[in-house]
Each structure stands twice: as structure tokens, then as C-alpha cells.
Short mmCIF file of C-alpha atoms in Angstrom, two decimals:
data_model
loop_
_atom_site.label_atom_id
_atom_site.label_comp_id
_atom_site.label_asym_id
_atom_site.label_seq_id
_atom_site.Cartn_x
_atom_site.Cartn_y
_atom_site.Cartn_z
CA MET A 1 28.31 -13.19 -78.68
CA LYS A 2 25.96 -14.11 -81.40
CA ASN A 3 28.10 -16.92 -82.81
CA LYS A 4 25.86 -19.96 -82.90
CA ASN A 5 28.73 -22.38 -83.00
CA ILE A 6 29.71 -21.43 -79.51
CA LYS A 7 27.86 -23.45 -76.97
CA GLN A 8 26.25 -21.75 -74.00
CA ILE A 9 27.27 -23.52 -70.85
CA LYS A 10 25.55 -23.46 -67.53
CA VAL A 11 28.23 -21.97 -65.32
CA TRP A 12 26.33 -20.64 -62.32
CA ASP A 13 23.94 -23.10 -60.73
CA LEU A 14 20.58 -21.93 -59.45
CA PRO A 15 21.51 -21.87 -55.72
CA ILE A 16 24.54 -19.68 -56.38
CA ARG A 17 22.44 -17.25 -58.43
CA ILE A 18 19.78 -17.06 -55.76
CA PHE A 19 22.54 -16.60 -53.19
CA HIS A 20 24.12 -13.77 -55.16
CA TRP A 21 20.96 -11.71 -55.66
CA ALA A 22 19.57 -12.43 -52.20
CA LEU A 23 22.87 -11.28 -50.71
CA LEU A 24 22.72 -8.12 -52.80
CA VAL A 25 19.20 -7.30 -51.61
CA LEU A 26 19.97 -8.08 -47.97
CA ILE A 27 23.27 -6.17 -47.94
CA LEU A 28 21.49 -3.16 -49.42
CA ALA A 29 18.75 -3.47 -46.82
CA ALA A 30 21.33 -3.81 -44.05
CA LEU A 31 23.25 -0.76 -45.24
CA LEU A 32 20.11 1.35 -45.61
CA SER A 33 18.66 0.31 -42.25
CA GLY A 34 22.05 0.78 -40.60
CA PHE A 35 22.87 4.20 -41.97
CA PHE A 36 19.51 5.86 -42.50
CA ALA A 37 16.74 4.21 -40.47
CA PRO A 38 15.76 5.58 -37.06
CA GLU A 39 16.99 3.77 -33.95
CA TRP A 40 13.85 1.76 -33.43
CA TRP A 41 14.41 -0.04 -36.71
CA LEU A 42 17.37 -1.72 -35.10
CA ASN A 43 15.55 -5.03 -34.86
CA TYR A 44 15.01 -5.16 -38.63
CA HIS A 45 18.68 -4.42 -39.13
CA ILE A 46 19.60 -7.25 -36.76
CA TRP A 47 17.29 -9.76 -38.41
CA ILE A 48 18.64 -8.87 -41.83
CA GLY A 49 22.05 -9.67 -40.33
CA TYR A 50 20.88 -13.05 -39.09
CA VAL A 51 19.57 -13.98 -42.55
CA ILE A 52 22.91 -12.89 -44.05
CA ILE A 53 24.66 -15.27 -41.63
CA GLY A 54 22.54 -18.06 -43.10
CA LEU A 55 23.48 -17.03 -46.63
CA VAL A 56 27.19 -16.84 -45.84
CA ILE A 57 27.15 -20.25 -44.21
CA PHE A 58 25.35 -21.65 -47.23
CA ARG A 59 27.97 -20.13 -49.51
CA LEU A 60 30.81 -21.65 -47.52
CA ILE A 61 29.21 -25.10 -47.66
CA TRP A 62 28.35 -24.70 -51.33
CA GLY A 63 31.98 -23.86 -51.91
CA PHE A 64 32.73 -27.51 -51.14
CA PHE A 65 29.59 -29.28 -52.35
CA GLY A 66 28.18 -27.08 -55.12
CA SER A 67 28.58 -27.59 -58.85
CA SER A 68 31.94 -27.00 -60.55
CA TYR A 69 32.16 -23.24 -60.64
CA SER A 70 30.64 -22.76 -57.21
CA ARG A 71 33.47 -24.71 -55.61
CA PHE A 72 36.32 -22.83 -54.04
CA VAL A 73 38.85 -25.11 -55.73
CA SER A 74 37.63 -23.81 -59.09
CA PHE A 75 38.68 -20.29 -58.25
CA ILE A 76 41.75 -20.59 -56.11
CA PHE A 77 44.43 -19.47 -58.52
CA SER A 78 48.17 -19.53 -58.29
CA PRO A 79 49.98 -16.18 -58.16
CA LYS A 80 51.33 -16.95 -61.60
CA ILE A 81 47.89 -17.12 -63.16
CA LEU A 82 46.87 -14.03 -61.22
CA LEU A 83 49.83 -12.12 -62.65
CA GLU A 84 49.07 -13.34 -66.14
CA HIS A 85 45.49 -12.23 -65.70
CA ILE A 86 46.58 -8.75 -64.62
CA LYS A 87 49.04 -8.55 -67.50
CA GLY A 88 46.26 -9.57 -69.84
CA ILE A 89 44.09 -6.76 -68.56
CA ASN A 90 46.93 -4.28 -68.98
CA SER A 91 47.46 -5.33 -72.57
CA ASN A 92 43.72 -5.26 -73.11
CA GLN A 93 43.64 -8.95 -73.94
CA PRO A 94 42.63 -10.60 -70.70
CA ILE A 95 42.45 -14.35 -70.43
CA TYR A 96 38.89 -15.55 -70.52
CA PHE A 97 37.79 -17.52 -67.48
CA LEU A 98 34.54 -19.38 -67.56
CA GLY A 99 33.99 -19.11 -63.84
CA HIS A 100 35.44 -16.42 -61.61
CA ASN A 101 38.55 -14.78 -62.97
CA PRO A 102 41.47 -14.52 -60.52
CA LEU A 103 40.80 -10.93 -59.50
CA GLY A 104 37.08 -11.59 -59.22
CA ALA A 105 37.83 -14.66 -57.13
CA LEU A 106 39.91 -12.58 -54.73
CA MET A 107 36.98 -10.22 -54.44
CA VAL A 108 34.62 -13.12 -53.66
CA PHE A 109 36.83 -14.23 -50.79
CA ALA A 110 37.35 -10.67 -49.61
CA LEU A 111 33.61 -9.98 -49.67
CA LEU A 112 32.84 -13.14 -47.71
CA PHE A 113 35.52 -12.25 -45.20
CA VAL A 114 34.44 -8.65 -44.73
CA ILE A 115 30.75 -9.56 -44.49
CA SER A 116 31.58 -12.14 -41.82
CA ALA A 117 33.64 -9.57 -39.93
CA ILE A 118 30.75 -7.09 -40.14
CA ILE A 119 28.36 -9.66 -38.72
CA ILE A 120 30.69 -10.60 -35.86
CA SER A 121 31.48 -6.99 -34.97
CA GLY A 122 27.76 -6.20 -35.16
CA LEU A 123 26.88 -8.98 -32.75
CA ILE A 124 29.62 -7.89 -30.33
CA ASN A 125 28.38 -4.31 -30.65
CA LEU A 126 24.80 -5.43 -29.98
CA GLY A 127 25.82 -7.47 -26.95
CA GLY A 128 28.01 -4.77 -25.45
CA ILE A 129 25.99 -1.63 -26.07
CA GLU A 130 22.40 -2.74 -26.34
CA ASN A 131 22.86 -5.70 -23.98
CA GLN A 132 20.95 -7.84 -26.43
CA GLY A 133 21.59 -10.77 -28.70
CA PRO A 134 23.67 -13.90 -28.14
CA PHE A 135 26.70 -12.06 -26.72
CA ALA A 136 24.92 -9.80 -24.23
CA PHE A 137 26.00 -12.03 -21.35
CA LEU A 138 29.64 -11.87 -22.39
CA ILE A 139 30.51 -8.48 -23.78
CA ASP A 140 30.91 -5.28 -21.76
CA TYR A 141 30.12 -1.80 -22.98
CA ALA A 142 33.70 -0.78 -23.79
CA THR A 143 34.26 -3.82 -26.02
CA GLY A 144 30.89 -3.31 -27.68
CA PHE A 145 31.79 0.29 -28.35
CA ILE A 146 35.03 -0.60 -30.14
CA ALA A 147 33.23 -3.34 -32.08
CA GLY A 148 30.70 -0.72 -33.16
CA LYS A 149 33.47 1.43 -34.63
CA TRP A 150 34.73 -1.60 -36.56
CA HIS A 151 31.22 -2.45 -37.67
CA ILE A 152 30.83 0.97 -39.27
CA PHE A 153 34.36 1.07 -40.68
CA LEU A 154 33.88 -2.34 -42.30
CA ALA A 155 30.52 -1.27 -43.67
CA TYR A 156 32.21 1.62 -45.47
CA LEU A 157 34.89 -0.77 -46.67
CA LEU A 158 32.15 -3.08 -47.95
CA ILE A 159 30.56 -0.23 -49.90
CA ILE A 160 33.89 0.48 -51.57
CA MET A 161 34.34 -3.21 -52.34
CA ILE A 162 30.87 -3.44 -53.84
CA PHE A 163 31.71 -0.55 -56.15
CA LEU A 164 35.00 -2.21 -57.16
CA HIS A 165 33.11 -5.44 -57.75
CA ILE A 166 30.62 -3.66 -60.01
CA LEU A 167 33.45 -1.87 -61.85
CA GLY A 168 35.15 -5.22 -62.39
CA VAL A 169 31.95 -6.73 -63.75
CA ILE A 170 31.40 -3.78 -66.11
CA PHE A 171 35.02 -3.91 -67.24
CA GLU A 172 35.06 -7.61 -68.00
CA SER A 173 31.62 -7.47 -69.61
CA LYS A 174 32.90 -4.76 -71.93
CA ILE A 175 36.15 -6.46 -72.83
CA SER A 176 34.73 -9.93 -73.32
CA ARG A 177 31.42 -8.62 -74.69
CA ILE A 178 29.63 -11.06 -72.48
CA SER A 179 27.18 -9.66 -69.99
CA LEU A 180 28.26 -11.02 -66.63
CA VAL A 181 25.07 -9.66 -65.13
CA ARG A 182 22.97 -11.71 -67.51
CA ALA A 183 25.17 -14.71 -66.77
CA MET A 184 24.41 -14.31 -63.09
CA ILE A 185 20.70 -14.25 -63.98
CA ASN A 186 20.38 -17.15 -66.44
CA GLY A 187 23.56 -18.89 -65.34
CA LYS A 188 24.93 -19.31 -68.84
CA LYS A 189 28.18 -18.23 -70.39
CA PRO A 190 29.56 -19.05 -73.86
CA ASN A 191 32.26 -21.68 -73.95
CA LEU A 192 34.92 -19.73 -75.80
CA ALA A 193 38.21 -21.17 -76.80
CA ASN A 194 41.11 -20.35 -74.54
CA LEU A 195 38.94 -21.02 -71.51
CA ASP A 196 40.20 -22.07 -68.20
CA ASN A 197 39.24 -25.69 -68.27
CA LYS A 198 40.95 -27.19 -65.32
CA ILE A 199 37.62 -28.32 -64.05
CA ALA A 200 35.84 -30.25 -66.69
CA ILE A 201 32.50 -28.71 -67.43
CA GLY A 202 29.63 -30.57 -66.00
CA LEU A 203 31.90 -33.13 -64.42
CA ILE A 204 31.24 -32.13 -60.86
CA LYS A 205 27.62 -32.22 -59.91
CA PRO A 206 26.37 -30.49 -56.79
CA GLN A 207 25.97 -32.71 -53.78
CA ILE A 208 22.61 -31.76 -52.42
CA LEU A 209 22.35 -34.18 -49.54
CA PRO A 210 25.61 -33.29 -47.78
CA THR A 211 24.80 -29.61 -48.28
CA ILE A 212 21.39 -29.91 -46.69
CA SER A 213 22.74 -32.08 -43.89
CA ILE A 214 25.54 -29.68 -43.02
CA MET A 215 23.17 -26.71 -43.32
CA ALA A 216 20.82 -28.47 -40.91
CA ILE A 217 23.64 -29.08 -38.43
CA PHE A 218 24.67 -25.42 -38.63
CA ALA A 219 21.06 -24.33 -38.27
CA ILE A 220 20.66 -26.40 -35.12
CA ILE A 221 23.93 -25.09 -33.66
CA PHE A 222 23.21 -21.46 -34.54
CA ILE A 223 19.52 -21.30 -33.71
CA GLY A 224 19.98 -23.39 -30.57
CA GLY A 225 23.00 -21.34 -29.57
CA TYR A 226 21.12 -18.13 -30.22
CA PHE A 227 18.22 -19.08 -27.99
CA LEU A 228 20.47 -20.49 -25.29
CA LEU A 229 22.88 -17.55 -25.21
CA SER A 230 20.45 -14.68 -25.72
CA ARG A 231 18.48 -15.88 -22.71
CA GLN A 232 21.46 -15.46 -20.39
CA ALA A 233 21.39 -12.44 -18.12
CA PRO A 234 23.23 -9.54 -19.78
CA SER A 235 26.63 -8.74 -18.30
CA GLY A 236 26.85 -5.66 -16.13
CA PHE A 237 23.20 -5.64 -15.04
CA ILE A 238 22.85 -6.38 -11.37
CA LEU A 239 19.38 -7.02 -10.08
CA MET A 240 18.42 -3.94 -8.07
CA GLU A 241 16.47 -4.76 -4.96
CA VAL A 242 13.34 -2.73 -4.32
CA ASN A 243 13.87 0.22 -2.01
CA GLU A 244 10.56 1.43 -0.67
CA ASP A 245 11.76 4.90 0.27
CA PHE A 246 13.29 5.38 -3.15
CA GLN A 247 10.13 4.19 -4.85
CA SER A 248 7.59 6.12 -2.82
CA GLU A 249 9.45 9.36 -2.14
CA CYS A 250 10.93 9.91 -5.59
CA ALA A 251 7.92 8.65 -7.51
CA ASP A 252 5.59 11.00 -5.64
CA CYS A 253 6.58 13.78 -8.01
CA HIS A 254 8.27 12.21 -11.02
CA GLU A 255 8.91 8.91 -12.73
CA LEU A 256 11.61 6.78 -11.16
CA TYR A 257 15.04 7.30 -12.62
CA SER A 258 17.26 4.27 -12.45
CA PRO A 259 20.21 4.92 -10.10
CA SER A 260 22.36 3.72 -13.00
CA LEU A 261 21.68 6.94 -14.89
CA LEU A 262 24.12 9.16 -12.97
CA PRO A 263 27.50 8.78 -11.32
CA ALA A 264 27.66 8.54 -7.52
CA SER A 265 29.08 12.06 -7.19
CA SER A 266 26.02 13.50 -8.95
CA TRP A 267 23.59 11.59 -6.75
CA GLU A 268 25.45 12.70 -3.65
CA LYS A 269 25.23 16.34 -4.67
CA MET A 270 21.56 15.98 -5.49
CA MET A 271 20.73 14.38 -2.15
CA ASN A 272 22.57 17.23 -0.39
CA GLU A 273 20.52 19.81 -2.25
CA LEU A 274 17.04 18.39 -1.89
CA ASP A 275 15.74 21.67 -0.47
CA ASN A 276 16.15 23.09 -3.97
CA HIS A 277 15.31 20.16 -6.19
CA PHE A 278 14.69 21.40 -9.73
CA GLY A 279 12.99 24.49 -8.34
CA GLU A 280 11.12 22.84 -5.52
CA ASP A 281 11.74 21.94 -1.93
CA ALA A 282 11.93 18.15 -1.88
CA SER A 283 13.68 17.77 1.47
CA LEU A 284 13.24 14.56 3.44
CA ASP A 285 13.94 13.53 6.99
CA ILE A 286 17.55 12.56 7.65
CA GLU A 287 16.99 8.83 7.86
CA THR A 288 15.07 8.62 4.58
CA THR A 289 17.63 10.85 2.89
CA LYS A 290 20.46 8.59 4.02
CA ASN A 291 18.63 5.46 2.96
CA ILE A 292 17.90 6.76 -0.52
CA ALA A 293 21.41 8.18 -0.90
CA ALA A 294 22.90 4.78 -0.05
CA TYR A 295 20.64 3.06 -2.56
CA LEU A 296 21.58 5.51 -5.31
CA ARG A 297 25.27 5.09 -4.52
CA LYS A 298 25.04 1.30 -4.56
CA TYR A 299 23.57 1.16 -8.07
CA SER A 300 25.10 4.32 -9.54
CA ALA A 301 26.40 4.48 -13.11
CA GLU A 302 29.82 3.19 -12.02
CA ASN A 303 28.24 -0.04 -10.85
CA TRP A 304 26.23 -0.75 -13.96
CA ASP A 305 27.13 -1.40 -17.59
CA SER A 306 24.45 -0.14 -19.92
CA GLU A 307 24.70 2.26 -22.82
CA ALA A 308 22.97 4.91 -20.70
CA SER A 309 25.10 4.40 -17.58
CA ASN A 310 28.35 4.56 -19.53
CA ASN A 311 27.39 7.73 -21.32
CA PHE A 312 25.66 9.64 -18.53
CA MET A 313 28.82 9.21 -16.47
CA ILE A 314 29.94 12.41 -18.18
CA VAL A 315 27.77 15.18 -16.75
CA ASP A 316 27.54 18.91 -17.26
CA ASN A 317 29.42 20.41 -14.30
CA LYS A 318 26.99 23.31 -14.16
CA ALA A 319 24.09 20.90 -13.66
CA PRO A 320 25.74 17.72 -12.41
CA TYR A 321 22.50 15.86 -11.77
CA LYS A 322 20.39 17.04 -14.66
CA ILE A 323 20.39 14.11 -17.06
CA SER A 324 18.92 16.16 -19.89
CA GLU A 325 21.94 18.49 -19.67
CA THR A 326 24.52 15.74 -20.14
CA PRO A 327 26.42 15.90 -23.45
CA PHE A 328 25.22 12.44 -24.43
CA TRP A 329 21.55 13.22 -23.75
CA LYS A 330 21.77 16.38 -25.82
CA GLU A 331 23.57 14.64 -28.66
CA ARG A 332 21.03 11.83 -28.81
CA HIS A 333 18.02 14.16 -28.69
CA LYS A 334 19.33 16.96 -30.89
CA ASN A 335 17.12 16.04 -33.85
CA ILE A 336 13.95 16.01 -31.81
CA ASP A 337 11.68 19.01 -32.16
CA GLU A 338 11.74 21.04 -28.92
CA ASN A 339 7.97 21.31 -29.11
CA LEU A 340 7.61 17.56 -28.81
CA PHE A 341 8.84 17.81 -25.23
CA LYS A 342 6.05 20.24 -24.46
CA THR A 343 3.24 18.14 -25.91
CA LYS A 344 0.80 16.27 -23.74
CA PRO A 345 2.14 12.73 -23.63
CA VAL A 346 5.71 13.89 -23.02
CA LYS A 347 5.38 16.86 -20.66
CA GLY A 348 9.02 17.71 -20.37
CA LYS A 349 12.48 16.30 -20.92
CA GLY A 350 12.44 14.54 -17.59
CA ASN A 351 9.67 12.20 -18.59
CA CYS A 352 11.86 9.55 -20.19
CA SER A 353 9.24 6.82 -20.13
CA ALA A 354 6.98 8.83 -22.42
CA CYS A 355 9.19 7.57 -25.25
CA HIS A 356 11.43 4.92 -23.66
CA ALA A 357 9.21 2.06 -22.55
CA ASP A 358 11.99 0.52 -20.45
CA ALA A 359 13.26 3.76 -18.88
CA GLU A 360 12.57 2.81 -15.27
CA LEU A 361 14.71 -0.32 -15.66
CA GLY A 362 17.56 1.85 -16.92
CA TYR A 363 17.85 -0.16 -20.16
CA PHE A 364 16.89 2.40 -22.83
CA HIS A 365 17.08 -0.17 -25.61
CA ASP A 366 16.70 1.31 -29.07
CA LYS A 367 13.94 -1.14 -29.91
CA ASN A 368 11.88 0.07 -26.96
CA ILE A 369 11.53 3.64 -28.13
CA LYS A 370 7.79 3.82 -28.42
CA PHE A 371 6.74 7.42 -29.03
CA ARG A 372 7.24 7.80 -32.72
CA ASN A 373 4.43 10.09 -33.84
CA LYS A 374 6.89 12.74 -34.84
CA PRO A 375 9.80 11.87 -37.05
CA VAL A 376 13.25 12.21 -35.56
CA LYS A 377 14.90 14.46 -38.13
CA MET B 1 -33.23 -10.93 8.08
CA ARG B 2 -31.62 -9.32 5.02
CA ASN B 3 -32.03 -5.87 6.47
CA ILE B 4 -30.40 -6.98 9.66
CA ILE B 5 -27.37 -8.28 7.74
CA ILE B 6 -27.07 -4.99 5.86
CA ILE B 7 -27.31 -3.06 9.10
CA LEU B 8 -24.72 -5.36 10.66
CA ILE B 9 -22.36 -4.79 7.74
CA PHE B 10 -22.78 -1.04 8.08
CA LEU B 11 -22.17 -1.27 11.80
CA LEU B 12 -19.04 -3.29 11.18
CA LEU B 13 -17.80 -0.85 8.56
CA PHE B 14 -18.61 2.24 10.61
CA PRO B 15 -15.52 2.10 12.80
CA LEU B 16 -13.45 1.76 9.64
CA THR B 17 -14.85 4.91 8.08
CA ALA B 18 -14.53 6.71 11.37
CA SER B 19 -10.92 5.61 11.82
CA ILE B 20 -9.86 6.97 8.41
CA SER B 21 -10.72 10.49 9.42
CA ALA B 22 -9.60 10.16 13.05
CA PRO B 23 -5.96 11.25 12.48
CA ARG B 24 -7.22 14.27 10.57
CA ASP B 25 -9.33 15.39 13.52
CA ASP B 26 -6.44 14.72 15.90
CA TYR B 27 -4.12 16.75 13.75
CA LEU B 28 -6.57 19.61 13.48
CA GLY B 29 -6.94 19.53 17.26
CA GLN B 30 -3.18 19.78 17.68
CA LEU B 31 -3.05 22.65 15.18
CA GLU B 32 -5.79 24.42 17.08
CA LYS B 33 -3.80 24.26 20.34
CA MET B 34 -0.70 25.52 18.58
CA ALA B 35 -2.70 28.24 16.85
CA LYS B 36 -3.93 29.53 20.20
CA GLN B 37 -0.36 29.69 21.49
CA PHE B 38 0.68 31.38 18.27
CA ASP B 39 -2.05 34.02 18.32
CA ASP B 40 -4.12 35.00 21.39
CA SER B 41 -6.96 36.33 19.29
CA PHE B 42 -7.34 33.04 17.37
CA SER B 43 -10.99 32.03 17.30
CA GLY B 44 -11.08 28.99 14.98
CA PHE B 45 -9.99 28.01 11.50
CA SER B 46 -11.60 29.67 8.53
CA VAL B 47 -12.68 28.23 5.19
CA GLU B 48 -12.38 31.68 3.64
CA ARG B 49 -8.78 32.22 4.77
CA GLY B 50 -7.90 28.69 3.61
CA LYS B 51 -9.40 29.40 0.22
CA GLU B 52 -7.45 32.65 -0.05
CA LEU B 53 -4.24 30.76 0.77
CA TYR B 54 -4.99 28.07 -1.82
CA PHE B 55 -5.40 30.62 -4.61
CA ARG B 56 -2.81 33.17 -3.37
CA LYS B 57 -0.15 34.26 -5.88
CA SER B 58 3.08 34.41 -3.95
CA THR B 59 6.29 36.12 -4.96
CA THR B 60 8.32 35.12 -1.95
CA GLY B 61 8.82 31.44 -2.82
CA LYS B 62 10.51 29.70 -5.70
CA ALA B 63 9.80 31.16 -9.12
CA GLU B 64 8.67 27.78 -10.47
CA THR B 65 5.87 27.47 -7.90
CA PRO B 66 4.07 30.77 -7.39
CA SER B 67 0.89 29.22 -6.02
CA CYS B 68 -0.73 26.04 -4.71
CA THR B 69 -2.64 26.01 -7.97
CA THR B 70 0.59 25.61 -9.93
CA CYS B 71 0.46 21.90 -9.20
CA HIS B 72 -2.91 21.32 -7.58
CA SER B 73 -4.91 22.91 -10.42
CA ASP B 74 -7.32 25.82 -10.10
CA SER B 75 -9.91 23.72 -8.30
CA PRO B 76 -9.47 21.49 -5.24
CA LEU B 77 -12.06 19.21 -6.84
CA LYS B 78 -9.90 18.56 -9.86
CA ALA B 79 -6.79 16.44 -10.13
CA GLY B 80 -3.51 18.29 -10.32
CA GLN B 81 -0.18 17.51 -11.86
CA THR B 82 3.39 17.76 -10.59
CA ARG B 83 5.78 19.85 -12.63
CA ALA B 84 7.32 16.59 -13.77
CA GLY B 85 3.93 15.49 -15.10
CA LYS B 86 2.72 13.05 -12.46
CA PRO B 87 -0.99 13.25 -11.64
CA ILE B 88 -1.98 14.47 -8.17
CA ASP B 89 -5.30 13.37 -6.68
CA PRO B 90 -7.75 16.22 -5.99
CA MET B 91 -7.06 18.03 -2.71
CA ALA B 92 -10.71 18.14 -1.63
CA VAL B 93 -11.43 15.58 1.08
CA SER B 94 -14.73 14.77 -0.62
CA LYS B 95 -12.83 13.64 -3.72
CA THR B 96 -9.87 12.07 -1.96
CA PRO B 97 -10.99 10.81 1.46
CA SER B 98 -7.46 9.83 2.47
CA ARG B 99 -6.31 13.47 2.38
CA PHE B 100 -4.73 14.67 5.67
CA THR B 101 -4.91 11.26 7.35
CA ASP B 102 -1.19 10.51 7.56
CA ILE B 103 0.44 13.01 9.89
CA GLU B 104 4.00 12.36 8.70
CA LYS B 105 2.87 12.95 5.15
CA ILE B 106 0.97 16.14 6.02
CA GLU B 107 3.98 17.54 7.83
CA LYS B 108 6.34 16.60 5.03
CA TRP B 109 4.26 18.22 2.31
CA PHE B 110 3.44 21.36 4.30
CA ARG B 111 7.14 21.79 5.07
CA ARG B 112 8.19 21.35 1.46
CA ASN B 113 5.36 23.10 -0.33
CA CYS B 114 5.08 26.11 1.99
CA LYS B 115 8.81 26.66 1.44
CA SER B 116 8.44 26.21 -2.31
CA VAL B 117 5.44 28.53 -2.65
CA LEU B 118 5.78 31.01 0.22
CA GLY B 119 9.49 30.74 0.86
CA ARG B 120 8.87 29.94 4.53
CA GLU B 121 7.16 27.39 6.76
CA CYS B 122 3.41 27.79 7.20
CA THR B 123 1.96 28.88 10.53
CA PRO B 124 -0.36 26.53 12.43
CA ILE B 125 -3.22 28.87 11.56
CA GLU B 126 -2.44 28.68 7.84
CA LYS B 127 -2.22 24.88 7.99
CA GLY B 128 -5.50 24.62 9.88
CA ASP B 129 -7.25 27.04 7.53
CA PHE B 130 -5.95 25.13 4.53
CA ILE B 131 -7.19 21.76 5.81
CA THR B 132 -10.52 23.24 6.89
CA PHE B 133 -11.03 24.75 3.43
CA LEU B 134 -10.29 21.43 1.74
CA MET B 135 -12.58 19.54 4.14
CA SER B 136 -15.37 21.91 3.16
CA GLN B 137 -14.93 21.14 -0.52
#
């Protein structure tokens, strides 16, 4: 639009432009870290999510206190206008909207909704499976597992929506010959005739003070809530008392495996077969055997609610107490070079703590995977 | 005066050092009695036989543990390692003075490890030879 008679109008205020591009960068980072990064990048993924929460909250507040075209009221359209807009597109003569057009506006709401749902499902997933974050005290593994499925499904949905959004932008830019991308950078669009002018241009100025005040209130609630909640004891973790026999007898030969890593039936079988314990005689006197067996039973996988305990419940019937033969163990370690298990610091698949710093506690948090010299792929 | 204090400290500590090794001597004494019952011609434990046992390659035990050296390394003076990767203090009494001082522990490990390596319990003579060898190291 080179016509000099047409005035360029500031449509997108600076905060909304910063919001838009920051959201783009963070969503890309979240998608990349979620789909491609190794497990121990989880913390980056989570922190990206927390920043996105801040952005979304800002957008919601700005939808009430921002300048004209940032406000939700400026892009809530009646079905009639929506239909007219679609008809216009079909006849290749779409109505020109200065702010969001009706279809674009629907996409804005849909994106905000889906991103919020991704964040919530992610936090539930984190609390249930990793036993971390603000919901660790509340959410059990099963719920976290389902939330994780939703988290991934919604992420795929988001990718599709982003593509539709880009297609829409390209389409309208072509038809109207106005670059919407440039408009989102410099904020300006030409004030063509036939524009949707139900909100007088420049009439509504952004209200900075209420925005900052409400942001501050949200920040206090969210940050305070985060610190308060994430410091609660995770659900499903009972404090295991120290059992001296368990500690001294088992740890004589190998690292301590948390009783939560196998179901009671596996522990029972193992304690009955101590005279052939992974190729060695590890028999104990009857009293010690009973004592350790009772301890293992008390805190077995059934009585614990971690990612490891829930998954190691399913054992290989041919080796019911060999953790590294469980389907889950194999699945999770399938990309690791076999030779890595033979190298010095690892010395075998049974030496969990060589890579999992919190192995003896039975946690196995992704963020605590420490041996990363060799790439997992 | 200073010398007297040092001597006094040594005198005070002496019973402690003596008491660490006392169970070992008791245990060896018991083994000796049992060895005599076991074999009339027994005439004392042998460092040589103990050494042979330590380095023996056995085929009668579990395949994973053909010898003492599998876990205890090829020298009693060196630290060993369990098959799961845990370090084991050297077997030689000179390196690990607490070796063979807890009778329950000695019995437990002889029972387990003789079965693992030899496929049977050790005789009193074998146990005595083994300890005597490691005391000489």
C-alpha cells in the first residue's frame, strides 16, 4: 500500500508486539525442548513453561486494560459478522478489519485456551510423574500419566494451530496486500476505507497502572503459591525408616536399591533365593533374612507412588527381580550404548547411581541424571 | 615428663590394639581344634596352602566366581571390587587390620564365598590356611 493519502495507524501497541514475539520464541523453545531434548533438560522446559504462564496472564489482563485493538471487546464478533467475513473470503473480497479479523480472533482465543491447557496438563504431569512442582503434593502417578498424554496431544494440536495461524496471516497479507507480519513488528496498519471502526482509533488508551497492579497481584499469588506448594511433601512418598540389616547386608556388595523399585512378590522370591543371588551365594541367617524381607515388603512398589515404582511393577517373569530386565527399564535405556554400561564409572546395569544421583532414594528424577558424557541417541 | 606421657599413652592404647586382634586369635584357635578333629595328621596351618587356595581356579562353584581373585583382585595387598562394582578393602591383615576380627562376619563370608567359588563349604583347614596366609601378607 503505497498510497500516501492513506494514514498509517498504530494498531498494535508495543506490549502486545513484545508479547506476540516473546510467545513465539518461548513456544518454539518449549516444543523443541519437549520433543527433542534429552530428559535432563526437563528443568529448562519447565521454566520456559513458567515464563509462558506469565505471558498468558499478561495477555489476559491486557485484554481488558490494553489499547483499543488489544482489548478482547475489540475482537469479539457476532456470528453474523463472522459469517460475512467467511463469505467475503469465499468471494475473494474479504472485509478489511483493522485489528483482528473474526477468524483470526477465534484463533487468538483458541491459542490462549490451548496454551493454558498445555501448561495445566504439564504441571499435573510434572506433579504426578516426576513428583515435582506445585502439584507434587496433590497428584498421584496415574493422574499425572493421563495429564502427560493430554500434554503431548495438546502440543500437537498447538503445532497444527500455529500452522493454521501462519496460513491465515499469509492469506490475508496476500489478499489485502498488507504485510501482517510487518504490522506485528512496527505496529502500524493503513487505515483503509471500509474498516471496522466500532472502536474509535486512539480513543482507548492503555491503562498502565491497573495492568501493573493486577500483574503484581498475580505475581505474588503465583510465585508465593509456587514456593508454598512445591515445598509440600510429594504425595505417595512415605518416609522409609532406616533398617540397619538392609543397609549393611545389601550394601556390602552393591548399591542400595530402594524397596520401591520392585513389587512385593519379586522381593519375596529374591529373598527366598539368596543362595543364588545374581550368580553368587548371598545367603543370610534366618532372622536377618526375615527382617530384610519384611522391610522390602513394607516399602515395595505397591506402597509407593513414583515413576519408577509404578513402572517397575511390571517385571519380566523369567527374571522377576532383575530391574534391568523389566520392560520399562529396557525401554528407557534402549538408546544408551551397551558399552557405556561397561565403562569405569558405570560398571554394569545394576549401578543405577552412576547416572541417577537420587537412585538410592528411589526418586529417579529426570533432572538428576548426572552421567551425560555420552549422548543418549 | 613428656616421654612418660608418651609411654603412658602407648600403654593405654596397647590393650586396644591387642583387643582388635584377639577374636582373630580365638577364631584361629577354634579352627585349629576343629582341624585336628577333621584330620589326624594335621600339623598346623600353612601360608603356602592358603596362598594356593587364594589363587586357585575352581570349576566346581558358580561360573561367575571362579576364584577368590575374581572379586578380591590378584593381590591380597590390593583393594578388590564386588561384581556389582563396590570396592572391597584389601584382604591382607597388614592393609586392613580389622580383617577376621568379627566371627559372625567371617563365618558368613566363608559360608557364602566358599559356596560361590568352590561349590561347597570350606573345611576348617582351608579356613585356617586362608587366614594364616592373609595374616602373613
